[in-house]
């Protein structure tokens, strides 16, 4: 039996590899409008910017702040299995904030991290900062130092939960933060879990918690890390490390109108990148976006320049 010549064998090999090499699709030539005021989508392997809109505008980011909170805690290498008591006394914005975590009860530091990420528990985030070496002031300093180290030049933080409108960042900065979270795979594991049951002590009780990002339950989504955020000032925010059209991507949308508009924007970009199909954005969402951007520009024009591009003075 005759053997295949070397050249033909090489061609056969290349043809066999072609499908694998073409899994990641090119950026569509069409344009997909979004409801969110700021957005960015980046290929994590190549660094290619797949989508960007007002990506350098600093705005409140609500509970997305908790990603940096957890990153700072993990940098400090504090024992994850140490029991810490729930304490929010350092965070004035926690006054009158409803939570199922009982003040003074204890939980593992790892569980506090999980609740801060997965279910956006504000008392968990405040507790992590309270038990940081040097206490709350040292923690806030560490947050801003970490942001500076990561090159997050549009960002500033005053507390660990995101309840303050003075916690600000931009879509481009948050892509940098998402990349930095890959240093600690545990952040992805804990943040993308569908649910979690946690046992507390002093007194003893157990509670079930659920992910604030409904996409973790949706077929067709592979989410490696996620964080949601919402306040009146920040609107609805969503950041993820996920997969779209054969690409590993960092996804960020900030200040979206409506309870599920940030989720809809994620679906819009995924569909657009996979098929080139442009999805319609509701008129009321676009109107909200235009108003938000106008307010942002007005606020920026009225503020003195202090070297940090933010929506409020610090």
PDB file of C-alpha atoms in Angstrom:
ATOM      1  CA  UNK A   1       0.000   0.000   0.000  1.00  0.00           C
ATOM      2  CA  UNK A   2       1.371   3.460  -0.997  1.00  0.00           C
ATOM      3  CA  UNK A   3       2.065   5.954   1.778  1.00  0.00           C
ATOM      4  CA  UNK A   4       0.834   9.566   1.596  1.00  0.00           C
ATOM      5  CA  UNK A   5       3.681  11.915   0.510  1.00  0.00           C
ATOM      6  CA  UNK A   6       5.018  14.259   3.197  1.00  0.00           C
ATOM      7  CA  UNK A   7       3.546  17.358   1.545  1.00  0.00           C
ATOM      8  CA  UNK A   8       0.136  15.770   1.283  1.00  0.00           C
ATOM      9  CA  UNK A   9       0.381  14.610   4.895  1.00  0.00           C
ATOM     10  CA  UNK A  10       1.178  18.176   5.970  1.00  0.00           C
ATOM     11  CA  UNK A  11      -1.802  19.516   4.040  1.00  0.00           C
ATOM     12  CA  UNK A  12      -4.032  16.893   5.631  1.00  0.00           C
ATOM     13  CA  UNK A  13      -2.780  17.943   9.046  1.00  0.00           C
ATOM     14  CA  UNK A  14      -3.453  21.631   8.349  1.00  0.00           C
ATOM     15  CA  UNK A  15      -6.960  20.864   7.109  1.00  0.00           C
ATOM     16  CA  UNK A  16      -7.597  18.897  10.281  1.00  0.00           C
ATOM     17  CA  UNK A  17      -6.432  21.811  12.432  1.00  0.00           C
ATOM     18  CA  UNK A  18      -8.386  24.485  10.526  1.00  0.00           C
ATOM     19  CA  UNK A  19     -11.697  24.115  12.430  1.00  0.00           C
ATOM     20  CA  UNK A  20      -9.928  24.508  15.783  1.00  0.00           C
ATOM     21  CA  UNK A  21      -8.099  27.574  14.569  1.00  0.00           C
ATOM     22  CA  UNK A  22     -11.268  29.261  13.326  1.00  0.00           C
ATOM     23  CA  UNK A  23     -13.483  28.706  16.384  1.00  0.00           C
ATOM     24  CA  UNK A  24     -13.089  32.289  17.560  1.00  0.00           C
ATOM     25  CA  UNK A  25     -15.054  34.447  15.144  1.00  0.00           C
ATOM     26  CA  UNK A  26     -14.036  37.847  13.828  1.00  0.00           C
ATOM     27  CA  UNK A  27     -15.686  40.990  15.138  1.00  0.00           C
ATOM     28  CA  UNK A  28     -18.891  41.612  13.153  1.00  0.00           C
ATOM     29  CA  UNK A  29     -18.864  44.675  10.886  1.00  0.00           C
ATOM     30  CA  UNK A  30     -22.310  45.652  12.158  1.00  0.00           C
ATOM     31  CA  UNK A  31     -22.771  47.742  15.304  1.00  0.00           C
ATOM     32  CA  UNK A  32     -24.763  46.485  18.301  1.00  0.00           C
ATOM     33  CA  UNK A  33     -26.233  49.300  20.450  1.00  0.00           C
ATOM     34  CA  UNK A  34     -26.496  48.629  24.184  1.00  0.00           C
ATOM     35  CA  UNK A  35     -28.691  50.014  26.935  1.00  0.00           C
ATOM     36  CA  UNK A  36     -25.794  50.434  29.387  1.00  0.00           C
ATOM     37  CA  UNK A  37     -24.085  53.818  29.644  1.00  0.00           C
ATOM     38  CA  UNK A  38     -20.593  52.260  29.554  1.00  0.00           C
ATOM     39  CA  UNK A  39     -19.452  48.925  28.161  1.00  0.00           C
ATOM     40  CA  UNK A  40     -16.344  46.979  27.239  1.00  0.00           C
ATOM     41  CA  UNK A  41     -15.681  43.506  25.858  1.00  0.00           C
ATOM     42  CA  UNK A  42     -12.109  42.234  25.560  1.00  0.00           C
ATOM     43  CA  UNK A  43     -10.596  38.971  24.323  1.00  0.00           C
ATOM     44  CA  UNK A  44      -8.620  37.731  27.329  1.00  0.00           C
ATOM     45  CA  UNK A  45      -6.056  35.786  25.280  1.00  0.00           C
ATOM     46  CA  UNK A  46      -5.229  38.305  22.556  1.00  0.00           C
ATOM     47  CA  UNK A  47      -6.155  41.521  24.365  1.00  0.00           C
ATOM     48  CA  UNK A  48      -8.269  42.527  21.362  1.00  0.00           C
ATOM     49  CA  UNK A  49     -11.012  45.031  22.181  1.00  0.00           C
ATOM     50  CA  UNK A  50     -14.180  43.531  20.732  1.00  0.00           C
ATOM     51  CA  UNK A  51     -16.559  46.271  21.888  1.00  0.00           C
ATOM     52  CA  UNK A  52     -16.181  49.564  23.730  1.00  0.00           C
ATOM     53  CA  UNK A  53     -18.445  52.492  24.535  1.00  0.00           C
ATOM     54  CA  UNK A  54     -17.613  55.283  26.988  1.00  0.00           C
ATOM     55  CA  UNK A  55     -15.151  52.807  28.457  1.00  0.00           C
ATOM     56  CA  UNK A  56     -12.968  55.444  30.157  1.00  0.00           C
ATOM     57  CA  UNK A  57     -15.785  57.335  31.887  1.00  0.00           C
ATOM     58  CA  UNK A  58     -15.648  56.999  35.676  1.00  0.00           C
ATOM     59  CA  UNK A  59     -18.977  56.374  37.370  1.00  0.00           C
ATOM     60  CA  UNK A  60     -20.299  54.695  40.555  1.00  0.00           C
ATOM     61  CA  UNK A  61     -19.971  50.911  40.339  1.00  0.00           C
ATOM     62  CA  UNK A  62     -21.983  49.774  43.382  1.00  0.00           C
ATOM     63  CA  UNK A  63     -21.227  46.207  44.524  1.00  0.00           C
ATOM     64  CA  UNK A  64     -18.772  45.560  41.710  1.00  0.00           C
ATOM     65  CA  UNK A  65     -16.462  47.181  44.291  1.00  0.00           C
ATOM     66  CA  UNK A  66     -16.522  43.876  46.169  1.00  0.00           C
ATOM     67  CA  UNK A  67     -14.212  42.312  43.571  1.00  0.00           C
ATOM     68  CA  UNK A  68     -11.450  44.659  44.685  1.00  0.00           C
ATOM     69  CA  UNK A  69     -12.439  44.117  48.323  1.00  0.00           C
ATOM     70  CA  UNK A  70     -11.874  40.375  48.000  1.00  0.00           C
ATOM     71  CA  UNK A  71      -8.688  40.811  45.957  1.00  0.00           C
ATOM     72  CA  UNK A  72      -7.212  42.944  48.753  1.00  0.00           C
ATOM     73  CA  UNK A  73      -8.197  40.382  51.396  1.00  0.00           C
ATOM     74  CA  UNK A  74      -6.583  37.554  49.440  1.00  0.00           C
ATOM     75  CA  UNK A  75      -3.439  39.615  48.859  1.00  0.00           C
ATOM     76  CA  UNK A  76      -3.097  39.874  52.656  1.00  0.00           C
ATOM     77  CA  UNK A  77      -3.006  36.060  52.870  1.00  0.00           C
ATOM     78  CA  UNK A  78      -5.253  35.953  55.921  1.00  0.00           C
ATOM     79  CA  UNK A  79      -6.391  32.444  56.963  1.00  0.00           C
ATOM     80  CA  UNK A  80      -9.497  31.485  54.995  1.00  0.00           C
ATOM     81  CA  UNK A  81     -10.638  29.057  57.695  1.00  0.00           C
ATOM     82  CA  UNK A  82     -10.418  31.603  60.512  1.00  0.00           C
ATOM     83  CA  UNK A  83     -13.733  32.484  62.145  1.00  0.00           C
ATOM     84  CA  UNK A  84     -14.486  36.214  62.196  1.00  0.00           C
ATOM     85  CA  UNK A  85     -17.394  38.061  63.775  1.00  0.00           C
ATOM     86  CA  UNK A  86     -19.835  40.079  61.674  1.00  0.00           C
ATOM     87  CA  UNK A  87     -18.980  43.735  62.280  1.00  0.00           C
ATOM     88  CA  UNK A  88     -20.066  46.719  60.162  1.00  0.00           C
ATOM     89  CA  UNK A  89     -19.273  49.508  62.633  1.00  0.00           C
ATOM     90  CA  UNK A  90     -16.635  51.036  60.316  1.00  0.00           C
ATOM     91  CA  UNK A  91     -19.016  51.656  57.397  1.00  0.00           C
ATOM     92  CA  UNK A  92     -21.517  54.509  57.952  1.00  0.00           C
ATOM     93  CA  UNK A  93     -23.317  53.651  54.715  1.00  0.00           C
ATOM     94  CA  UNK A  94     -24.336  50.342  56.315  1.00  0.00           C
ATOM     95  CA  UNK A  95     -26.764  52.123  58.654  1.00  0.00           C
ATOM     96  CA  UNK A  96     -30.304  50.784  58.094  1.00  0.00           C
ATOM     97  CA  UNK A  97     -29.095  48.299  55.449  1.00  0.00           C
ATOM     98  CA  UNK A  98     -31.080  45.072  55.682  1.00  0.00           C
ATOM     99  CA  UNK A  99     -29.144  41.819  56.006  1.00  0.00           C
ATOM    100  CA  UNK A 100     -29.798  38.295  57.252  1.00  0.00           C
ATOM    101  CA  UNK A 101     -26.315  38.142  58.797  1.00  0.00           C
ATOM    102  CA  UNK A 102     -26.583  38.782  62.536  1.00  0.00           C
ATOM    103  CA  UNK A 103     -24.190  41.313  64.005  1.00  0.00           C
ATOM    104  CA  UNK A 104     -21.696  39.556  66.277  1.00  0.00           C
ATOM    105  CA  UNK A 105     -22.244  36.070  64.892  1.00  0.00           C
ATOM    106  CA  UNK A 106     -19.216  34.347  63.391  1.00  0.00           C
ATOM    107  CA  UNK A 107     -18.421  32.704  60.068  1.00  0.00           C
ATOM    108  CA  UNK A 108     -15.323  31.535  58.228  1.00  0.00           C
ATOM    109  CA  UNK A 109     -13.437  34.193  56.281  1.00  0.00           C
ATOM    110  CA  UNK A 110     -13.834  32.023  53.165  1.00  0.00           C
ATOM    111  CA  UNK A 111     -17.613  32.072  53.644  1.00  0.00           C
ATOM    112  CA  UNK A 112     -17.595  35.856  54.033  1.00  0.00           C
ATOM    113  CA  UNK A 113     -15.700  36.093  50.736  1.00  0.00           C
ATOM    114  CA  UNK A 114     -18.186  33.761  49.051  1.00  0.00           C
ATOM    115  CA  UNK A 115     -21.191  35.756  50.270  1.00  0.00           C
ATOM    116  CA  UNK A 116     -19.639  39.083  49.269  1.00  0.00           C
ATOM    117  CA  UNK A 117     -19.035  37.810  45.738  1.00  0.00           C
ATOM    118  CA  UNK A 118     -21.894  35.431  44.971  1.00  0.00           C
ATOM    119  CA  UNK A 119     -24.822  37.043  46.777  1.00  0.00           C
ATOM    120  CA  UNK A 120     -23.352  40.544  47.185  1.00  0.00           C
ATOM    121  CA  UNK A 121     -23.752  40.500  50.959  1.00  0.00           C
ATOM    122  CA  UNK A 122     -22.838  43.949  52.259  1.00  0.00           C
ATOM    123  CA  UNK A 123     -22.282  42.871  55.864  1.00  0.00           C
ATOM    124  CA  UNK A 124     -19.882  40.189  54.642  1.00  0.00           C
ATOM    125  CA  UNK A 125     -17.833  42.761  52.709  1.00  0.00           C
ATOM    126  CA  UNK A 126     -17.788  45.221  55.622  1.00  0.00           C
ATOM    127  CA  UNK A 127     -16.719  42.408  57.960  1.00  0.00           C
ATOM    128  CA  UNK A 128     -13.801  41.471  55.722  1.00  0.00           C
ATOM    129  CA  UNK A 129     -12.548  45.058  55.846  1.00  0.00           C
ATOM    130  CA  UNK A 130     -13.028  45.281  59.623  1.00  0.00           C
ATOM    131  CA  UNK A 131     -10.769  42.248  60.187  1.00  0.00           C
ATOM    132  CA  UNK A 132      -8.022  43.389  57.802  1.00  0.00           C
ATOM    133  CA  UNK A 133      -4.542  43.933  59.334  1.00  0.00           C
ATOM    134  CA  UNK A 134      -4.518  47.544  60.518  1.00  0.00           C
ATOM    135  CA  UNK A 135      -8.290  47.750  60.440  1.00  0.00           C
ATOM    136  CA  UNK A 136     -10.630  49.708  58.202  1.00  0.00           C
ATOM    137  CA  UNK A 137      -8.361  52.710  57.391  1.00  0.00           C
ATOM    138  CA  UNK A 138      -5.573  50.362  56.289  1.00  0.00           C
ATOM    139  CA  UNK A 139      -8.035  48.416  54.181  1.00  0.00           C
ATOM    140  CA  UNK A 140      -9.288  51.452  52.235  1.00  0.00           C
ATOM    141  CA  UNK A 141      -5.702  52.556  51.672  1.00  0.00           C
ATOM    142  CA  UNK A 142      -4.899  49.063  50.376  1.00  0.00           C
ATOM    143  CA  UNK A 143      -7.893  49.180  48.007  1.00  0.00           C
ATOM    144  CA  UNK A 144      -6.709  52.396  46.393  1.00  0.00           C
ATOM    145  CA  UNK A 145      -3.081  51.252  46.307  1.00  0.00           C
ATOM    146  CA  UNK A 146      -4.129  48.042  44.580  1.00  0.00           C
ATOM    147  CA  UNK A 147      -6.206  49.971  42.047  1.00  0.00           C
ATOM    148  CA  UNK A 148      -3.201  52.206  41.336  1.00  0.00           C
ATOM    149  CA  UNK A 149      -0.903  49.200  40.955  1.00  0.00           C
ATOM    150  CA  UNK A 150      -3.304  47.682  38.427  1.00  0.00           C
ATOM    151  CA  UNK A 151      -3.339  50.903  36.410  1.00  0.00           C
ATOM    152  CA  UNK A 152      -6.960  51.701  37.264  1.00  0.00           C
ATOM    153  CA  UNK A 153      -6.526  55.434  36.712  1.00  0.00           C
ATOM    154  CA  UNK A 154     -10.234  56.271  36.669  1.00  0.00           C
ATOM    155  CA  UNK A 155     -10.955  54.583  40.005  1.00  0.00           C
ATOM    156  CA  UNK A 156     -11.315  55.604  43.639  1.00  0.00           C
ATOM    157  CA  UNK A 157     -12.734  53.812  46.685  1.00  0.00           C
ATOM    158  CA  UNK A 158     -13.908  54.962  50.107  1.00  0.00           C
ATOM    159  CA  UNK A 159     -15.500  51.783  51.518  1.00  0.00           C
ATOM    160  CA  UNK A 160     -15.664  48.034  50.765  1.00  0.00           C
ATOM    161  CA  UNK A 161     -19.316  47.416  49.845  1.00  0.00           C
ATOM    162  CA  UNK A 162     -20.087  49.769  46.954  1.00  0.00           C
ATOM    163  CA  UNK A 163     -22.990  51.418  48.777  1.00  0.00           C
ATOM    164  CA  UNK A 164     -21.219  54.782  48.524  1.00  0.00           C
ATOM    165  CA  UNK A 165     -21.527  56.731  45.264  1.00  0.00           C
ATOM    166  CA  UNK A 166     -17.893  57.729  45.819  1.00  0.00           C
ATOM    167  CA  UNK A 167     -16.730  54.243  44.867  1.00  0.00           C
ATOM    168  CA  UNK A 168     -16.095  54.901  41.191  1.00  0.00           C
ATOM    169  CA  UNK A 169     -14.408  53.197  38.279  1.00  0.00           C
ATOM    170  CA  UNK A 170     -14.625  52.832  34.505  1.00  0.00           C
ATOM    171  CA  UNK A 171     -15.297  49.913  32.192  1.00  0.00           C
ATOM    172  CA  UNK A 172     -11.677  49.890  31.021  1.00  0.00           C
ATOM    173  CA  UNK A 173     -10.414  49.878  34.610  1.00  0.00           C
ATOM    174  CA  UNK A 174     -12.733  47.018  35.518  1.00  0.00           C
ATOM    175  CA  UNK A 175     -11.329  44.928  32.662  1.00  0.00           C
ATOM    176  CA  UNK A 176      -7.948  45.363  34.350  1.00  0.00           C
ATOM    177  CA  UNK A 177      -9.491  44.289  37.648  1.00  0.00           C
ATOM    178  CA  UNK A 178     -11.068  41.236  36.022  1.00  0.00           C
ATOM    179  CA  UNK A 179      -7.683  40.213  34.638  1.00  0.00           C
ATOM    180  CA  UNK A 180      -6.143  40.589  38.102  1.00  0.00           C
ATOM    181  CA  UNK A 181      -8.718  38.277  39.696  1.00  0.00           C
ATOM    182  CA  UNK A 182      -7.230  35.400  37.711  1.00  0.00           C
ATOM    183  CA  UNK A 183      -4.379  35.441  40.229  1.00  0.00           C
ATOM    184  CA  UNK A 184      -6.832  33.814  42.637  1.00  0.00           C
ATOM    185  CA  UNK A 185      -8.924  31.061  40.971  1.00  0.00           C
ATOM    186  CA  UNK A 186     -10.974  30.814  44.170  1.00  0.00           C
ATOM    187  CA  UNK A 187     -12.637  34.113  43.237  1.00  0.00           C
ATOM    188  CA  UNK A 188     -14.036  32.576  40.089  1.00  0.00           C
ATOM    189  CA  UNK A 189     -15.119  29.406  41.877  1.00  0.00           C
ATOM    190  CA  UNK A 190     -16.946  31.238  44.650  1.00  0.00           C
ATOM    191  CA  UNK A 191     -18.470  34.021  42.545  1.00  0.00           C
ATOM    192  CA  UNK A 192     -19.934  31.741  39.865  1.00  0.00           C
ATOM    193  CA  UNK A 193     -21.588  29.213  42.209  1.00  0.00           C
ATOM    194  CA  UNK A 194     -25.357  28.984  41.808  1.00  0.00           C
ATOM    195  CA  UNK A 195     -26.015  28.824  45.550  1.00  0.00           C
ATOM    196  CA  UNK A 196     -24.377  28.234  48.903  1.00  0.00           C
ATOM    197  CA  UNK A 197     -25.422  27.219  52.407  1.00  0.00           C
ATOM    198  CA  UNK A 198     -23.485  28.857  55.252  1.00  0.00           C
ATOM    199  CA  UNK A 199     -23.423  27.952  58.953  1.00  0.00           C
ATOM    200  CA  UNK A 200     -22.881  30.691  61.521  1.00  0.00           C
ATOM    201  CA  UNK A 201     -22.028  30.466  65.210  1.00  0.00           C
ATOM    202  CA  UNK A 202     -22.732  32.574  68.330  1.00  0.00           C
ATOM    203  CA  UNK A 203     -25.612  31.910  67.862  1.00  0.00           C
ATOM    204  CA  UNK A 204     -25.689  28.843  65.657  1.00  0.00           C
ATOM    205  CA  UNK A 205     -27.827  29.140  62.504  1.00  0.00           C
ATOM    206  CA  UNK A 206     -27.643  28.275  58.804  1.00  0.00           C
ATOM    207  CA  UNK A 207     -28.759  30.282  55.779  1.00  0.00           C
ATOM    208  CA  UNK A 208     -29.036  29.594  52.070  1.00  0.00           C
ATOM    209  CA  UNK A 209     -27.754  32.167  49.581  1.00  0.00           C
ATOM    210  CA  UNK A 210     -28.168  32.492  45.812  1.00  0.00           C
ATOM    211  CA  UNK A 211     -26.209  34.102  42.992  1.00  0.00           C
ATOM    212  CA  UNK A 212     -27.287  37.608  42.008  1.00  0.00           C
ATOM    213  CA  UNK A 213     -26.417  36.889  38.360  1.00  0.00           C
ATOM    214  CA  UNK A 214     -29.221  34.806  36.786  1.00  0.00           C
ATOM    215  CA  UNK A 215     -26.961  33.867  33.859  1.00  0.00           C
ATOM    216  CA  UNK A 216     -25.177  31.275  36.028  1.00  0.00           C
ATOM    217  CA  UNK A 217     -28.383  29.239  35.745  1.00  0.00           C
ATOM    218  CA  UNK A 218     -28.841  29.734  31.998  1.00  0.00           C
ATOM    219  CA  UNK A 219     -27.999  27.019  29.491  1.00  0.00           C
ATOM    220  CA  UNK A 220     -25.367  28.071  26.986  1.00  0.00           C
ATOM    221  CA  UNK A 221     -23.457  30.323  29.374  1.00  0.00           C
ATOM    222  CA  UNK A 222     -20.047  29.387  30.772  1.00  0.00           C
ATOM    223  CA  UNK A 223     -19.285  31.929  33.466  1.00  0.00           C
ATOM    224  CA  UNK A 224     -15.878  31.733  35.109  1.00  0.00           C
ATOM    225  CA  UNK A 225     -16.248  34.784  37.354  1.00  0.00           C
ATOM    226  CA  UNK A 226     -19.061  37.273  37.921  1.00  0.00           C
ATOM    227  CA  UNK A 227     -20.129  40.249  39.996  1.00  0.00           C
ATOM    228  CA  UNK A 228     -23.285  42.324  39.852  1.00  0.00           C
ATOM    229  CA  UNK A 229     -23.976  45.725  41.357  1.00  0.00           C
ATOM    230  CA  UNK A 230     -26.848  48.121  41.859  1.00  0.00           C
ATOM    231  CA  UNK A 231     -27.564  51.422  43.579  1.00  0.00           C
ATOM    232  CA  UNK A 232     -29.743  54.312  42.430  1.00  0.00           C
ATOM    233  CA  UNK A 233     -26.624  56.273  41.487  1.00  0.00           C
ATOM    234  CA  UNK A 234     -24.811  53.408  39.752  1.00  0.00           C
ATOM    235  CA  UNK A 235     -27.755  51.781  37.991  1.00  0.00           C
ATOM    236  CA  UNK A 236     -27.441  48.077  37.196  1.00  0.00           C
ATOM    237  CA  UNK A 237     -23.871  46.865  36.636  1.00  0.00           C
ATOM    238  CA  UNK A 238     -22.435  43.512  35.589  1.00  0.00           C
ATOM    239  CA  UNK A 239     -18.904  42.225  35.063  1.00  0.00           C
ATOM    240  CA  UNK A 240     -17.925  38.707  33.993  1.00  0.00           C
ATOM    241  CA  UNK A 241     -15.165  36.472  32.780  1.00  0.00           C
ATOM    242  CA  UNK A 242     -17.067  34.276  30.366  1.00  0.00           C
ATOM    243  CA  UNK A 243     -17.096  32.804  26.855  1.00  0.00           C
ATOM    244  CA  UNK A 244     -18.563  34.272  23.683  1.00  0.00           C
ATOM    245  CA  UNK A 245     -18.178  32.967  20.116  1.00  0.00           C
ATOM    246  CA  UNK A 246     -15.287  30.693  21.053  1.00  0.00           C
ATOM    247  CA  UNK A 247     -13.447  33.467  22.884  1.00  0.00           C
ATOM    248  CA  UNK A 248     -12.522  33.839  26.540  1.00  0.00           C
ATOM    249  CA  UNK A 249     -13.719  37.375  27.269  1.00  0.00           C
ATOM    250  CA  UNK A 250     -13.871  40.040  29.944  1.00  0.00           C
ATOM    251  CA  UNK A 251     -17.302  41.670  29.881  1.00  0.00           C
ATOM    252  CA  UNK A 252     -18.308  44.922  31.599  1.00  0.00           C
ATOM    253  CA  UNK A 253     -21.507  46.978  31.479  1.00  0.00           C
ATOM    254  CA  UNK A 254     -22.246  49.889  33.831  1.00  0.00           C
ATOM    255  CA  UNK A 255     -25.330  51.962  34.584  1.00  0.00           C
ATOM    256  CA  UNK A 256     -28.027  49.972  32.816  1.00  0.00           C
ATOM    257  CA  UNK A 257     -31.719  50.860  32.961  1.00  0.00           C
ATOM    258  CA  UNK A 258     -34.197  48.324  34.315  1.00  0.00           C
ATOM    259  CA  UNK A 259     -33.846  45.281  36.531  1.00  0.00           C
ATOM    260  CA  UNK A 260     -32.597  42.959  33.787  1.00  0.00           C
ATOM    261  CA  UNK A 261     -31.187  45.347  31.197  1.00  0.00           C
ATOM    262  CA  UNK A 262     -27.580  44.515  32.105  1.00  0.00           C
ATOM    263  CA  UNK A 263     -28.423  40.851  31.556  1.00  0.00           C
ATOM    264  CA  UNK A 264     -30.073  41.688  28.235  1.00  0.00           C
ATOM    265  CA  UNK A 265     -26.950  43.591  27.165  1.00  0.00           C
ATOM    266  CA  UNK A 266     -24.845  40.503  27.893  1.00  0.00           C
ATOM    267  CA  UNK A 267     -27.138  38.421  25.700  1.00  0.00           C
ATOM    268  CA  UNK A 268     -27.078  41.101  22.976  1.00  0.00           C
ATOM    269  CA  UNK A 269     -23.292  41.138  22.800  1.00  0.00           C
ATOM    270  CA  UNK A 270     -23.059  37.357  22.859  1.00  0.00           C
ATOM    271  CA  UNK A 271     -25.539  37.033  19.991  1.00  0.00           C
ATOM    272  CA  UNK A 272     -23.891  39.840  18.041  1.00  0.00           C
ATOM    273  CA  UNK A 273     -20.387  38.415  18.403  1.00  0.00           C
ATOM    274  CA  UNK A 274     -21.548  34.891  17.542  1.00  0.00           C
ATOM    275  CA  UNK A 275     -23.843  35.658  14.594  1.00  0.00           C
ATOM    276  CA  UNK A 276     -23.458  39.322  13.637  1.00  0.00           C
ATOM    277  CA  UNK A 277     -27.159  39.781  14.349  1.00  0.00           C
ATOM    278  CA  UNK A 278     -28.099  43.156  15.860  1.00  0.00           C
ATOM    279  CA  UNK A 279     -30.682  43.037  18.657  1.00  0.00           C
ATOM    280  CA  UNK A 280     -33.036  45.925  19.323  1.00  0.00           C
ATOM    281  CA  UNK A 281     -32.765  47.979  22.514  1.00  0.00           C
ATOM    282  CA  UNK A 282     -36.029  49.277  24.036  1.00  0.00           C
ATOM    283  CA  UNK A 283     -36.647  53.007  23.534  1.00  0.00           C
ATOM    284  CA  UNK A 284     -37.018  53.718  27.268  1.00  0.00           C
ATOM    285  CA  UNK A 285     -33.651  52.112  27.976  1.00  0.00           C
ATOM    286  CA  UNK A 286     -31.964  54.198  25.280  1.00  0.00           C
ATOM    287  CA  UNK A 287     -33.612  57.349  26.642  1.00  0.00           C
ATOM    288  CA  UNK A 288     -32.290  56.562  30.138  1.00  0.00           C
ATOM    289  CA  UNK A 289     -28.819  55.984  28.713  1.00  0.00           C
ATOM    290  CA  UNK A 290     -28.802  59.302  26.862  1.00  0.00           C
ATOM    291  CA  UNK A 291     -29.931  61.169  29.984  1.00  0.00           C
ATOM    292  CA  UNK A 292     -27.311  59.422  32.128  1.00  0.00           C
ATOM    293  CA  UNK A 293     -24.556  60.336  29.707  1.00  0.00           C
ATOM    294  CA  UNK A 294     -25.702  63.955  29.590  1.00  0.00           C
ATOM    295  CA  UNK A 295     -25.713  64.150  33.386  1.00  0.00           C
ATOM    296  CA  UNK A 296     -22.259  62.608  33.472  1.00  0.00           C
ATOM    297  CA  UNK A 297     -20.915  65.194  31.043  1.00  0.00           C
ATOM    298  CA  UNK A 298     -22.534  68.054  32.973  1.00  0.00           C
ATOM    299  CA  UNK A 299     -21.055  66.822  36.255  1.00  0.00           C
ATOM    300  CA  UNK A 300     -17.623  66.459  34.685  1.00  0.00           C
ATOM    301  CA  UNK A 301     -17.750  70.010  33.308  1.00  0.00           C
ATOM    302  CA  UNK A 302     -18.635  71.400  36.739  1.00  0.00           C
ATOM    303  CA  UNK A 303     -15.913  69.617  38.705  1.00  0.00           C
ATOM    304  CA  UNK A 304     -12.340  70.844  39.255  1.00  0.00           C
ATOM    305  CA  UNK A 305      -9.639  68.589  37.872  1.00  0.00           C
ATOM    306  CA  UNK A 306      -7.902  66.667  40.670  1.00  0.00           C
ATOM    307  CA  UNK A 307      -6.115  64.004  38.680  1.00  0.00           C
ATOM    308  CA  UNK A 308      -8.843  61.406  39.142  1.00  0.00           C
ATOM    309  CA  UNK A 309     -11.634  61.318  36.610  1.00  0.00           C
ATOM    310  CA  UNK A 310     -14.692  60.666  38.784  1.00  0.00           C
ATOM    311  CA  UNK A 311     -18.325  61.618  39.095  1.00  0.00           C
ATOM    312  CA  UNK A 312     -17.876  63.136  42.541  1.00  0.00           C
ATOM    313  CA  UNK A 313     -15.228  64.899  44.574  1.00  0.00           C
ATOM    314  CA  UNK A 314     -13.452  62.733  47.136  1.00  0.00           C
TER     315      UNK A 314
END
